Coordinates of C-alpha atoms and ligand atoms in Angstrom, one line a residue:
M1 CA 121.7 150.4 127.9
G2 CA 118.9 149.2 126.5
S3 CA 116.9 145.7 127.1
A4 CA 116.4 144.7 124.1
R5 CA 117.7 141.0 123.0
L6 CA 119.5 141.7 120.0
I7 CA 118.8 139.2 117.0
D8 CA 122.1 138.4 115.5
G9 CA 121.2 138.0 112.2
K10 CA 125.2 136.9 111.2
A11 CA 125.6 134.2 113.2
F12 CA 122.0 133.2 112.4
A13 CA 123.0 133.2 108.6
A14 CA 125.8 131.4 108.9
G15 CA 123.9 128.7 110.3
V16 CA 122.1 128.3 107.5
V17 CA 124.7 128.3 104.8
E18 CA 126.3 125.5 106.8
R19 CA 123.6 123.7 106.8
V20 CA 122.8 124.4 103.0
R21 CA 126.2 123.1 102.8
D22 CA 125.5 120.0 104.5
A23 CA 122.6 119.2 102.3
A24 CA 124.4 120.0 99.2
D25 CA 126.8 117.5 99.9
R26 CA 124.0 115.2 100.4
L27 CA 122.5 116.3 97.2
R28 CA 125.9 115.6 95.1
E29 CA 126.6 112.0 97.2
A30 CA 123.6 111.0 96.1
C31 CA 122.7 111.8 92.9
G32 CA 126.0 113.7 92.1
L33 CA 124.2 116.8 91.7
T34 CA 125.6 119.9 92.4
P35 CA 123.8 123.4 92.8
G36 CA 124.9 126.0 90.6
L37 CA 124.2 129.6 90.3
A38 CA 124.3 131.9 87.9
V39 CA 124.7 135.7 88.5
V40 CA 124.7 138.5 85.7
I41 CA 125.9 142.1 86.1
V42 CA 124.9 144.7 83.7
G43 CA 127.6 147.7 83.8
D44 CA 130.8 148.8 86.8
D45 CA 128.2 149.8 89.5
P46 CA 131.2 149.4 91.9
A47 CA 128.4 148.2 94.7
S48 CA 126.7 145.9 92.4
R49 CA 130.3 144.3 91.5
L50 CA 131.1 143.6 95.7
Y51 CA 127.4 142.3 95.7
V52 CA 128.0 139.9 93.2
R53 CA 131.6 139.1 94.3
N54 CA 130.2 138.2 97.3
K55 CA 127.2 135.7 96.1
G56 CA 129.7 134.1 93.8
L57 CA 132.2 133.7 97.0
R58 CA 129.1 132.3 99.2
A59 CA 127.7 129.9 96.1
Q60 CA 131.1 128.7 96.5
E61 CA 131.4 128.4 100.0
A62 CA 128.3 126.0 100.1
G63 CA 129.7 123.8 97.7
F64 CA 127.8 125.2 94.6
A65 CA 128.9 125.7 91.2
S66 CA 129.0 129.9 90.1
F67 CA 128.6 131.0 87.4
T68 CA 129.0 135.3 86.9
H69 CA 128.6 136.8 83.6
V70 CA 129.4 140.6 84.1
L71 CA 128.2 142.4 81.0
P72 CA 129.5 146.2 79.6
A73 CA 126.9 149.0 80.7
D74 CA 126.0 149.3 77.3
T75 CA 124.8 145.4 76.9
D76 CA 121.4 146.1 74.5
Q77 CA 118.5 144.4 75.6
A78 CA 119.0 141.2 73.0
T79 CA 122.1 140.3 73.8
L80 CA 120.6 139.8 77.7
D81 CA 117.9 138.2 76.5
N82 CA 120.0 135.9 74.8
L83 CA 122.2 135.8 77.8
I84 CA 119.5 134.4 80.0
A85 CA 117.9 132.0 77.7
E86 CA 120.7 130.3 77.5
L87 CA 121.0 129.9 81.2
N88 CA 117.8 129.3 81.3
I89 CA 118.1 125.5 79.9
D90 CA 121.9 124.8 81.0
P91 CA 121.9 122.1 83.0
A92 CA 124.4 122.8 85.4
V93 CA 122.4 126.3 86.3
H94 CA 119.9 126.3 89.3
G95 CA 119.4 129.4 90.0
I96 CA 119.6 132.8 87.5
L97 CA 119.9 136.1 89.4
V98 CA 120.1 139.2 87.7
Q99 CA 121.7 142.2 90.1
L100 CA 119.3 145.2 90.0
P101 CA 119.4 148.2 88.8
L102 CA 119.6 147.8 85.1
P103 CA 121.2 150.8 83.1
A104 CA 117.9 152.8 82.2
H105 CA 118.2 151.7 78.5
L106 CA 117.3 147.8 79.7
D107 CA 113.9 146.9 80.4
T108 CA 114.2 145.4 84.0
T109 CA 110.4 143.9 84.1
A110 CA 111.2 142.1 80.6
V111 CA 114.5 140.8 81.3
L112 CA 113.0 139.3 85.2
S113 CA 109.8 138.0 83.4
A114 CA 112.4 135.9 80.6
I115 CA 114.2 133.5 83.5
D116 CA 112.6 130.5 84.2
P117 CA 110.6 130.4 87.4
D118 CA 112.6 127.5 88.6
K119 CA 115.7 129.1 88.3
D120 CA 114.5 132.3 89.7
V121 CA 116.2 132.4 93.0
D122 CA 115.2 135.9 94.0
G123 CA 111.7 135.4 93.7
F124 CA 110.6 138.2 91.9
H125 CA 108.7 136.6 88.7
V126 CA 105.2 137.1 88.8
V127 CA 104.7 133.4 88.8
N128 CA 106.8 132.6 92.3
A129 CA 104.6 135.6 93.3
G130 CA 101.4 134.2 92.2
R131 CA 103.0 131.0 93.7
L132 CA 103.2 132.9 97.0
A133 CA 100.0 134.7 97.1
V134 CA 97.8 131.6 96.8
G135 CA 100.1 129.3 99.1
L136 CA 101.6 127.1 96.6
P137 CA 105.4 126.2 96.7
G138 CA 107.7 128.6 94.9
L139 CA 110.9 130.7 95.1
V140 CA 110.4 133.3 98.2
P141 CA 112.3 136.7 97.8
C142 CA 115.2 136.0 99.8
T143 CA 115.1 139.4 102.1
P144 CA 111.9 138.5 103.7
L145 CA 112.0 135.0 103.3
G146 CA 115.4 135.8 105.7
C147 CA 113.4 138.1 108.1
L148 CA 110.7 135.5 108.4
M149 CA 113.0 132.7 109.6
L150 CA 114.6 135.1 112.2
L151 CA 110.8 136.0 113.5
Q152 CA 110.8 132.2 113.7
A153 CA 114.0 131.4 115.5
E154 CA 113.4 134.6 117.9
L155 CA 109.0 133.6 118.8
G156 CA 108.5 130.1 117.4
S157 CA 105.1 130.3 116.2
L158 CA 103.9 133.5 115.0
S159 CA 100.7 132.6 115.0
G160 CA 97.9 135.4 116.3
A161 CA 100.9 138.0 116.5
E162 CA 99.8 141.4 115.4
A163 CA 102.2 142.3 112.3
V164 CA 103.0 145.8 110.7
I165 CA 104.8 145.8 108.2
V166 CA 106.0 149.9 107.0
G167 CA 106.9 149.3 103.3
R168 CA 104.9 148.0 100.1
S169 CA 107.4 147.3 97.6
N170 CA 107.2 144.1 95.3
I171 CA 110.6 142.7 97.0
V172 CA 110.5 143.3 100.6
G173 CA 107.1 145.1 101.7
K174 CA 104.5 142.5 100.2
P175 CA 105.9 139.6 100.1
M176 CA 106.5 140.0 103.9
A177 CA 103.1 140.2 103.8
Q178 CA 102.4 137.3 102.5
L179 CA 104.6 135.2 104.3
L180 CA 103.0 136.8 107.9
L181 CA 100.1 136.3 106.5
G182 CA 100.9 132.4 106.0
A183 CA 102.3 132.2 109.2
D184 CA 98.9 133.3 111.1
C185 CA 99.7 136.8 111.7
T186 CA 97.0 139.5 111.5
V187 CA 98.9 141.6 109.1
T188 CA 98.7 145.6 108.6
V189 CA 101.0 147.0 105.6
A190 CA 101.9 150.3 106.0
H191 CA 103.2 153.2 103.5
S192 CA 103.9 156.9 102.8
R193 CA 100.1 157.6 102.7
T194 CA 99.4 155.6 106.0
R195 CA 97.5 158.2 107.8
D196 CA 99.0 158.2 111.7
L197 CA 101.9 156.1 111.1
P198 CA 103.1 156.0 114.4
G199 CA 100.0 154.9 115.7
V200 CA 100.1 151.8 113.6
C201 CA 103.4 150.8 114.1
R202 CA 102.3 151.2 118.1
R203 CA 99.6 148.0 117.4
A204 CA 102.5 145.6 116.6
D205 CA 104.1 142.7 118.1
I206 CA 106.0 142.5 115.4
L207 CA 107.2 145.6 113.2
V208 CA 109.3 144.7 110.0
A209 CA 110.7 148.0 108.4
A210 CA 111.6 148.2 104.6
V211 CA 111.2 151.9 104.2
G212 CA 114.3 153.2 103.1
R213 CA 114.4 156.1 105.3
P214 CA 117.2 156.5 107.8
E215 CA 116.1 156.1 111.8
M216 CA 112.2 157.0 110.7
I217 CA 110.9 154.8 112.7
R218 CA 111.4 156.4 116.5
G219 CA 111.3 154.1 120.1
D220 CA 108.0 156.1 121.1
W221 CA 106.6 154.3 117.7
I222 CA 107.1 151.1 119.5
K223 CA 104.8 148.9 121.5
S224 CA 106.8 147.6 124.6
G225 CA 108.3 144.2 124.4
A226 CA 107.7 144.1 120.4
T227 CA 110.0 142.1 117.9
V228 CA 111.7 144.9 115.3
I229 CA 113.0 143.5 112.2
D230 CA 115.0 146.8 110.6
V231 CA 115.4 145.6 106.9
G232 CA 116.7 149.2 106.1
I233 CA 120.1 149.9 104.6
N234 CA 121.1 153.1 104.6
R235 CA 124.3 155.4 104.3
V236 CA 124.3 158.4 106.2
P237 CA 127.9 161.0 106.6
H238 CA 129.5 159.6 109.9
S239 CA 128.1 160.8 113.4
D240 CA 132.1 162.0 114.0
P241 CA 131.8 165.1 112.3
V242 CA 135.8 165.4 111.4
L243 CA 135.3 162.1 109.7
A244 CA 131.9 163.4 107.9
A245 CA 133.9 166.1 106.9
A246 CA 136.3 163.7 105.2
G247 CA 133.7 162.0 103.3
K248 CA 133.1 158.9 105.7
T249 CA 129.9 157.3 105.9
R250 CA 127.9 154.8 108.1
V251 CA 125.3 152.8 107.5
V252 CA 122.1 152.7 109.5
G253 CA 118.7 151.0 109.0
D254 CA 115.4 152.7 109.2
V255 CA 114.5 152.5 112.7
A256 CA 116.1 154.3 115.2
F257 CA 118.5 151.6 116.9
A258 CA 119.3 153.5 120.4
E259 CA 115.8 154.7 121.2
A260 CA 113.7 151.3 120.2
I261 CA 116.5 149.3 122.1
E262 CA 114.8 150.8 125.3
V263 CA 111.7 149.9 124.2
A264 CA 111.2 146.7 121.9
G265 CA 111.9 142.8 123.2
A266 CA 114.0 141.8 120.5
I267 CA 115.6 143.8 117.5
T268 CA 117.9 143.1 114.9
P269 CA 121.0 145.6 114.6
V270 CA 121.8 147.5 110.8
P271 CA 124.5 146.1 109.8
G272 CA 124.3 142.5 110.8
G273 CA 121.1 142.1 110.7
V274 CA 119.0 141.1 108.1
G275 CA 121.5 141.8 105.6
P276 CA 123.4 138.4 106.1
M277 CA 120.3 136.7 105.7
T278 CA 119.6 137.6 102.3
I279 CA 122.4 135.9 100.9
A280 CA 122.1 132.5 103.0
C281 CA 118.3 132.5 101.9
L282 CA 119.9 133.0 98.3
L283 CA 121.8 129.4 98.5
A284 CA 118.9 127.8 100.0
N285 CA 116.3 128.8 96.7
T286 CA 119.4 127.6 94.6
Y287 CA 119.1 124.3 96.7
S288 CA 115.8 123.8 96.5
A289 CA 115.8 124.8 92.8
A290 CA 118.4 122.2 92.1
C291 CA 116.4 119.1 93.9
R292 CA 113.2 120.6 92.3
R293 CA 114.9 120.3 88.9
A294 CA 115.9 116.4 89.9
G295 CA 112.6 115.8 91.0
I296 CA 113.6 115.0 94.9
V297 CA 112.5 117.3 98.4
P298 CA 114.5 119.5 99.2
D299 CA 116.0 118.6 102.9
R300 CA 114.5 121.6 105.5
I301 CA 117.0 124.1 105.8
Ligands
NDP401 P1 111.3 150.8 97.6 O1 111.9 152.2 97.7 O2 110.7 149.7 97.0 O3 109.8 150.4 98.8 C1 110.0 152.0 100.0 C2 108.5 151.6 100.4 O4 108.6 152.4 101.7 C3 107.5 151.9 99.8 O5 106.1 151.3 99.7 C4 107.3 153.2 100.1 O6 105.7 153.8 100.2 C5 107.7 153.4 101.9 N1 107.9 154.4 102.3 C6 108.3 155.3 101.8 N2 108.5 156.3 102.4 C7 107.6 156.7 103.4 C8 107.2 157.5 104.6 N3 107.7 158.3 105.0 N4 106.4 156.7 105.4 C9 105.9 155.6 105.4 N5 106.1 154.5 104.4 C10 107.1 155.2 103.7 O7 112.2 149.8 99.3 P2 112.5 148.4 99.2 O8 111.6 148.1 99.8 O9 113.6 148.0 98.1 O10 113.7 148.6 100.1 C11 113.5 149.2 101.2 C12 114.9 149.3 102.6 O11 115.6 148.1 102.6 C13 115.9 150.2 101.8 O12 116.9 150.8 102.8 C14 116.8 149.2 101.4 O13 117.9 149.5 101.1 C15 116.6 147.8 102.4 N6 117.1 146.5 101.7 C16 117.6 145.7 102.0 C17 117.7 144.6 102.0 C18 118.6 143.5 102.4 O14 119.5 142.5 102.2 N7 118.7 143.2 104.2 C19 117.5 143.9 100.8 C20 116.4 145.0 100.0 C21 116.2 146.1 99.9 P3 105.0 154.1 98.6 O15 105.1 152.3 98.1 O16 103.8 154.9 99.3 O17 105.9 154.3 97.9

């Protein structure tokens, strides 16, 4: 049995959702405003539909209005653009989320750019990426925001810490780097061309893995006592060969958990670590978008 503390993202996320619900209640009492989240999905990918359903349910649990738009897989660009344009001007909608990936015939960049940046609760619009880069208030991508909240809850001040992020995607790695820089860490962003990745990881007081490769980060890549945030969600065959032969799978992170727990100071499990924080931060973003729309300073979540 290892020594690392488990960072319970599920419990932490439940607390965030509760705080968002209380803040939304106060907003409703103060000015009759109910935050509204619109989720758009194109096609019938079962995993995406499940995500969308969960997002709608969580929004309702937080006392939000929830609007789900399910469009057929052959929806054309103009139809989707029109829907986004309607949601942009709908006063009951404060957050718009388009579930990705979109079918290949649709232009994802164009769709994301069409969302009003102040309703872009995923934080993927270039305006919000720019705001984050220059330190202006804006909507921050939910997964890295959730990671930052877990790190601050675990460590308090992050000032001066050596942070290494493995992965440089626009939705996780890059915004994570901006957030950690904003929290006064010394930040290194590693990727598939990084030389001596194990050596780079070993420097980290804070190691964030956002790669999408099952258990790639081994225990001996981790500095003793480091805080490890595993963003990866990878479906692999079940560890029991009989169940695997029957097609059963399990979910693992980007970090070899059993090895890492022997070395790290604290670590997020997969599942139950970062994943639940993503939806919680989506609700927090929708709440703050509703406040800003009404010219009210959002309560701290
Ligand atoms: P992307 O595929 O967009 O990016 C992966 C990054 O990892 C790239 O920057 C890539 O480098 C880098 N990489 C790939 N292979 C290696 C390697 N061998 N060595 C070093 N770096 C490597 O993935 P995402 O950022 O979208 O997602 C990452 C993981 O996080 C996935 O498992 C995803 O499922 C999960 N995820 C989880 C969420 C949650 O809610 N918990 C939300 C979003 C994602 P390069 O740029 O050079 O190609």
